[in-house]
PDB file of C-alpha atoms in Angstrom:
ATOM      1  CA  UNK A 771      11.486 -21.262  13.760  1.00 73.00           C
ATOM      2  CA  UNK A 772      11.720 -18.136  11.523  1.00 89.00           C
ATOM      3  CA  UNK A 773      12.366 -15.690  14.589  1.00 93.00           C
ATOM      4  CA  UNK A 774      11.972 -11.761  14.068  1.00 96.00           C
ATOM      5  CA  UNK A 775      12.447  -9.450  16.304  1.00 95.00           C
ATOM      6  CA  UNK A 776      11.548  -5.786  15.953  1.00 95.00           C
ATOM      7  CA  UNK A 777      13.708  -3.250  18.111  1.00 92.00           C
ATOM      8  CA  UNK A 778      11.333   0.508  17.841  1.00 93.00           C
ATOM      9  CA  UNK A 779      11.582   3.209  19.604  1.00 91.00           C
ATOM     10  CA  UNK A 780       9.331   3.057  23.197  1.00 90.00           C
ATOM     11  CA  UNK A 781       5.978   3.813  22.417  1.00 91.00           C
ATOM     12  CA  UNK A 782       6.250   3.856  18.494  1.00 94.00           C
ATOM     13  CA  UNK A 783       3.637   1.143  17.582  1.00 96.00           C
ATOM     14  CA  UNK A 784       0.347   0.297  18.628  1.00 96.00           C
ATOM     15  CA  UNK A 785      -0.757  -2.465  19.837  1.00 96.00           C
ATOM     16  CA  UNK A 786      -2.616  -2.817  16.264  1.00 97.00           C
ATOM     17  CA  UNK A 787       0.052  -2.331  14.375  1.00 97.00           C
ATOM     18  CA  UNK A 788       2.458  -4.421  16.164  1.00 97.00           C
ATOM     19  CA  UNK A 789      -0.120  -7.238  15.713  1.00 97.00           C
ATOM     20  CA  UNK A 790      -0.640  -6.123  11.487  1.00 98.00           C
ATOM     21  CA  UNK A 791       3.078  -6.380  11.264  1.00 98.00           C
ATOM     22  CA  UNK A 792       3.655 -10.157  12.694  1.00 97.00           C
ATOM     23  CA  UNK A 793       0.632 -10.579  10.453  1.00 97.00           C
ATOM     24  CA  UNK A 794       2.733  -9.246   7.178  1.00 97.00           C
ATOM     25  CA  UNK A 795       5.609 -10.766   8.170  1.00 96.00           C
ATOM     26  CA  UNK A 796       4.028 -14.393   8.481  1.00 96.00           C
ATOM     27  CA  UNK A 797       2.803 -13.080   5.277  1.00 96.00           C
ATOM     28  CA  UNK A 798       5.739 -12.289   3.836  1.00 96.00           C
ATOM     29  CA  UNK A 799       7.836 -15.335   4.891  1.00 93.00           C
ATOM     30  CA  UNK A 800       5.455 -18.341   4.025  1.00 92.00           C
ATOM     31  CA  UNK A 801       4.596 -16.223   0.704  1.00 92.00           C
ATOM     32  CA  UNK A 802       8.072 -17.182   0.276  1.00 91.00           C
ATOM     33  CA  UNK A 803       9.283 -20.579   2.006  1.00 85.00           C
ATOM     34  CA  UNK A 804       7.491 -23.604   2.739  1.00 78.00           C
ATOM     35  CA  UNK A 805       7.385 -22.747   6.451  1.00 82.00           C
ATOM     36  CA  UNK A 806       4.183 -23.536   8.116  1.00 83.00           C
ATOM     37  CA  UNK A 807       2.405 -20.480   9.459  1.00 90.00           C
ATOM     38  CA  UNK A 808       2.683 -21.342  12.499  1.00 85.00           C
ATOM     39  CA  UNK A 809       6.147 -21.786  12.853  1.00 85.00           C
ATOM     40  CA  UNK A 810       7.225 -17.609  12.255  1.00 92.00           C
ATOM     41  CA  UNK A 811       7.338 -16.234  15.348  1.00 93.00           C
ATOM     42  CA  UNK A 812       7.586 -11.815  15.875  1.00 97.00           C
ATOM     43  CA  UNK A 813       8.740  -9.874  18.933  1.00 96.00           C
ATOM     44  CA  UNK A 814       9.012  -6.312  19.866  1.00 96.00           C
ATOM     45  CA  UNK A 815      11.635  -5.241  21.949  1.00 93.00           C
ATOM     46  CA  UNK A 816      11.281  -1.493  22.895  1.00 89.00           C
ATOM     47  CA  UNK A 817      14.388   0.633  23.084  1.00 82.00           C
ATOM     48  CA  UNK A 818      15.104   4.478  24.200  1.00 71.00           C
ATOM     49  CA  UNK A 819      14.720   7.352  22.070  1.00 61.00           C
ATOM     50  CA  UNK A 820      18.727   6.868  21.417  1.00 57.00           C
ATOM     51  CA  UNK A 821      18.274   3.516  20.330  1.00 54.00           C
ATOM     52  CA  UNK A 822      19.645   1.466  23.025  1.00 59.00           C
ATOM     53  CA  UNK A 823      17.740  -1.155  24.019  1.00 59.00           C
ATOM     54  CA  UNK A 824      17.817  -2.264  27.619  1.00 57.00           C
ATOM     55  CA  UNK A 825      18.172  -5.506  29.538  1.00 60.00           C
ATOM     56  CA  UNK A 826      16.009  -6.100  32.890  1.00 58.00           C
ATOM     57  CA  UNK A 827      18.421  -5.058  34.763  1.00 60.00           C
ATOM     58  CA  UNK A 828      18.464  -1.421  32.540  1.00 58.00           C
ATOM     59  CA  UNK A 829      21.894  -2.040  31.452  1.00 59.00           C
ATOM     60  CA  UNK A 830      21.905  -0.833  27.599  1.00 55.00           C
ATOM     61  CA  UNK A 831      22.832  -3.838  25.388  1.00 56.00           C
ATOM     62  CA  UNK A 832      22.630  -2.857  22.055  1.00 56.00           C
ATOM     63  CA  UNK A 833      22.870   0.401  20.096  1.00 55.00           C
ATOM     64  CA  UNK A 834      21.924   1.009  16.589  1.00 59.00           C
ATOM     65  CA  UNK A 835      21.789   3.905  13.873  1.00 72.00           C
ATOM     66  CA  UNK A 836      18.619   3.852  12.888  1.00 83.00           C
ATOM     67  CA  UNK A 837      15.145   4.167  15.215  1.00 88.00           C
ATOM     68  CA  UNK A 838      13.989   0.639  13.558  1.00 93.00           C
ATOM     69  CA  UNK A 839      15.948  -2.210  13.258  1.00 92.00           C
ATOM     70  CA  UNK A 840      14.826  -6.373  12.130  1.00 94.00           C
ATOM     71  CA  UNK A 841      16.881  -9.183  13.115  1.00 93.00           C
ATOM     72  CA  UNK A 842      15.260 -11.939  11.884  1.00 93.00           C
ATOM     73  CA  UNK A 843      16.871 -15.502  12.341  1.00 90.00           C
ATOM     74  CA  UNK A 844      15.805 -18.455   9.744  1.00 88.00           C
ATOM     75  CA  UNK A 845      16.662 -21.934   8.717  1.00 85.00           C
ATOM     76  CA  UNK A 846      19.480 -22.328   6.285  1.00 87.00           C
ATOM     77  CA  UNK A 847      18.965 -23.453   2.832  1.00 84.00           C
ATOM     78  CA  UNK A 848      17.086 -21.110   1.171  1.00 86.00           C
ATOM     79  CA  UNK A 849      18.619 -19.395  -2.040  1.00 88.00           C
ATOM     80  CA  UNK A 850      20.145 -15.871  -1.413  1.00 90.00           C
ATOM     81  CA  UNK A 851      17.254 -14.384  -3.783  1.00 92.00           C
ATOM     82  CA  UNK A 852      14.531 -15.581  -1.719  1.00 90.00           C
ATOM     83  CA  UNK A 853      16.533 -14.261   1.502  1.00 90.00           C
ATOM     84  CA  UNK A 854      16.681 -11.207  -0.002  1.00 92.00           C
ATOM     85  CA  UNK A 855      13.219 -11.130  -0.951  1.00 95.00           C
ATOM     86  CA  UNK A 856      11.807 -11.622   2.796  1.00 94.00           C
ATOM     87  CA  UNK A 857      14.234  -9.415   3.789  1.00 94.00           C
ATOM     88  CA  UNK A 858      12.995  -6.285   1.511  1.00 95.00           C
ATOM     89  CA  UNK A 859       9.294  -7.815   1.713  1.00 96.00           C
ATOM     90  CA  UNK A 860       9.923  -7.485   5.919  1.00 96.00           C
ATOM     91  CA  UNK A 861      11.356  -4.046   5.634  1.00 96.00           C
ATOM     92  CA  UNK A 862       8.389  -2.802   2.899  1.00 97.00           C
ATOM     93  CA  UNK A 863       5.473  -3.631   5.278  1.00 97.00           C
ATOM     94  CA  UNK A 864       7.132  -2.801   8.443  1.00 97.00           C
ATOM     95  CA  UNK A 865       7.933   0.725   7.046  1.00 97.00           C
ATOM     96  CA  UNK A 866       4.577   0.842   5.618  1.00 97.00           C
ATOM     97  CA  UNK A 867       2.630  -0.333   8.627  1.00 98.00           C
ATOM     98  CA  UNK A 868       4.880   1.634  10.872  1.00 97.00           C
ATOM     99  CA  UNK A 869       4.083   4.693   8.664  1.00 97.00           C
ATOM    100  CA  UNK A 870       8.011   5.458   8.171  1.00 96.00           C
ATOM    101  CA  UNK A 871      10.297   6.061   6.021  1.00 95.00           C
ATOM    102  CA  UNK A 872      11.606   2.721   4.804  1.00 95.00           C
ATOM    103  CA  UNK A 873      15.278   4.806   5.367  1.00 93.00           C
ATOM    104  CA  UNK A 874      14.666   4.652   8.865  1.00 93.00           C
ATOM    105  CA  UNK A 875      14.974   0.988   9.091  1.00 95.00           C
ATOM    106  CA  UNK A 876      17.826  -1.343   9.434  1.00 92.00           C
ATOM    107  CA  UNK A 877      17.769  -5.404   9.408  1.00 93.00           C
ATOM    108  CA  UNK A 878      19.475  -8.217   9.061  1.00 91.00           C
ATOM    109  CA  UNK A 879      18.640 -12.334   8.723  1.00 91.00           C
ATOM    110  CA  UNK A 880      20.970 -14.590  10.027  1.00 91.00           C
ATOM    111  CA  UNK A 881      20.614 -18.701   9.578  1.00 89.00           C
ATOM    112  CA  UNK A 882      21.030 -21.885  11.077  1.00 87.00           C
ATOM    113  CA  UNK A 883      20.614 -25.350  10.319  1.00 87.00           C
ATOM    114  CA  UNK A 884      17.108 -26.686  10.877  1.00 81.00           C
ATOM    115  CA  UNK A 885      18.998 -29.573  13.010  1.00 84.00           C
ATOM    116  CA  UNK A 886      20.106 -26.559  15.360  1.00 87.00           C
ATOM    117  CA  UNK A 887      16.349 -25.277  16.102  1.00 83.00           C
ATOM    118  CA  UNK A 888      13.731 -26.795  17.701  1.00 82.00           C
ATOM    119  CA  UNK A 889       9.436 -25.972  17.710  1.00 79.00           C
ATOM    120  CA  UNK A 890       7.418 -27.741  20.190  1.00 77.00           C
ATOM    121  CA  UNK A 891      10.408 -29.950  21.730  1.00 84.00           C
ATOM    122  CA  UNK A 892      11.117 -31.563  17.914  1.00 82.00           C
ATOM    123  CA  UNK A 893      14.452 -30.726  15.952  1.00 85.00           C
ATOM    124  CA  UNK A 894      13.003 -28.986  12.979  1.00 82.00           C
ATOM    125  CA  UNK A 895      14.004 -30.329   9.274  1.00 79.00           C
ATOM    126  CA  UNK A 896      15.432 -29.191   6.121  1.00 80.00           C
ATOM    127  CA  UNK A 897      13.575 -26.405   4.265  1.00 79.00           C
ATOM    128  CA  UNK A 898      10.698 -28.337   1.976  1.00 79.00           C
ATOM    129  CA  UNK A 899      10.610 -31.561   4.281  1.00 81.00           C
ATOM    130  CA  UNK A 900       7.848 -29.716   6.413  1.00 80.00           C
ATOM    131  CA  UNK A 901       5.641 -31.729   5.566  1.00 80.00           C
ATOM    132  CA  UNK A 902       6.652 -35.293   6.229  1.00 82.00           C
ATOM    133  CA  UNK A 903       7.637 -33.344   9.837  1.00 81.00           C
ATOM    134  CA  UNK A 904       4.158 -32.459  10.020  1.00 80.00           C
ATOM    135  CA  UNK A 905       2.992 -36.042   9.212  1.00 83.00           C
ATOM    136  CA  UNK A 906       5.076 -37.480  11.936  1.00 82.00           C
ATOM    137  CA  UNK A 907       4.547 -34.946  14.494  1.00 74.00           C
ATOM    138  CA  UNK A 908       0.566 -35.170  14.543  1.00 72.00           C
ATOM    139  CA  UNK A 909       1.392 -38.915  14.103  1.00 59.00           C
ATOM    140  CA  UNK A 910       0.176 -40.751  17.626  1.00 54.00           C
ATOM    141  CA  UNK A 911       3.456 -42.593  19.034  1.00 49.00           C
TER     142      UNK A 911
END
């Protein structure tokens, strides 16, 4: 469930790094929580030079102050120190990946229950109860 989406400037990353920085931050995130690595899910969402990023119908949507921005969306229950933590470990290796000054990115993580997300059509648990999750989902029925 850990959602982040990335909102750069069109034509900022590469390909490469776009794929090095869902890399770090699956990194980052299970170096941190007991999420399964295969639950952290990144997106890109290109915006204009004036950072306004654009719905399909090229109405702008969102405008923020600096060229980068992270919005990253977790389960709750996990102390504020180790929010914090992916939250500055996010920002580090975007900025370094990115090449850019971590001053020029923004970011935020919001949370919701685990009972309010779902991955692969199951309600997802608590934080640390992965694993009896795991158990029962590659259970047979």
């Amino acid at each position: 469930m850990p959602f982040y989406r990335c909102l750069i400037p069109k034509d900022s990353l590469s390909y490469e790094q776009r794929e090095r920085i869902a890399i770090a931050f699956t990194d980052v995130h299970c170096g941190l929580s007991t999420a399964p690595r295969n639950f952290v899910q990144v997106a890109f969402l290109d915006s204009s030079p004036s950072g306004e990023v654009f719905d399909s119908h090229g109405n702008g949507v969102l405008r923020y102050e600096t060229p980068y921005f992270i919005a990253g969306g977790n389960r709750a229950g996990r102390s504020p120190e180790t929010k914090g933590k992916i939250l500055e470990g996010a920002i580090d290796r975007f900025s370094e990946i990115a090449e850019v000054p971590r001053d020029m990115v923004s970011g935020f993580i919001s949370e919701a229950p685990g009972s309010w997300t779902m991955e692969a059509g199951r309600i997802l648990p608590d934080p640390g109860e992965e694993a009896e999750w795991l158990r029962q989902t590659s259970s047979p029925a």
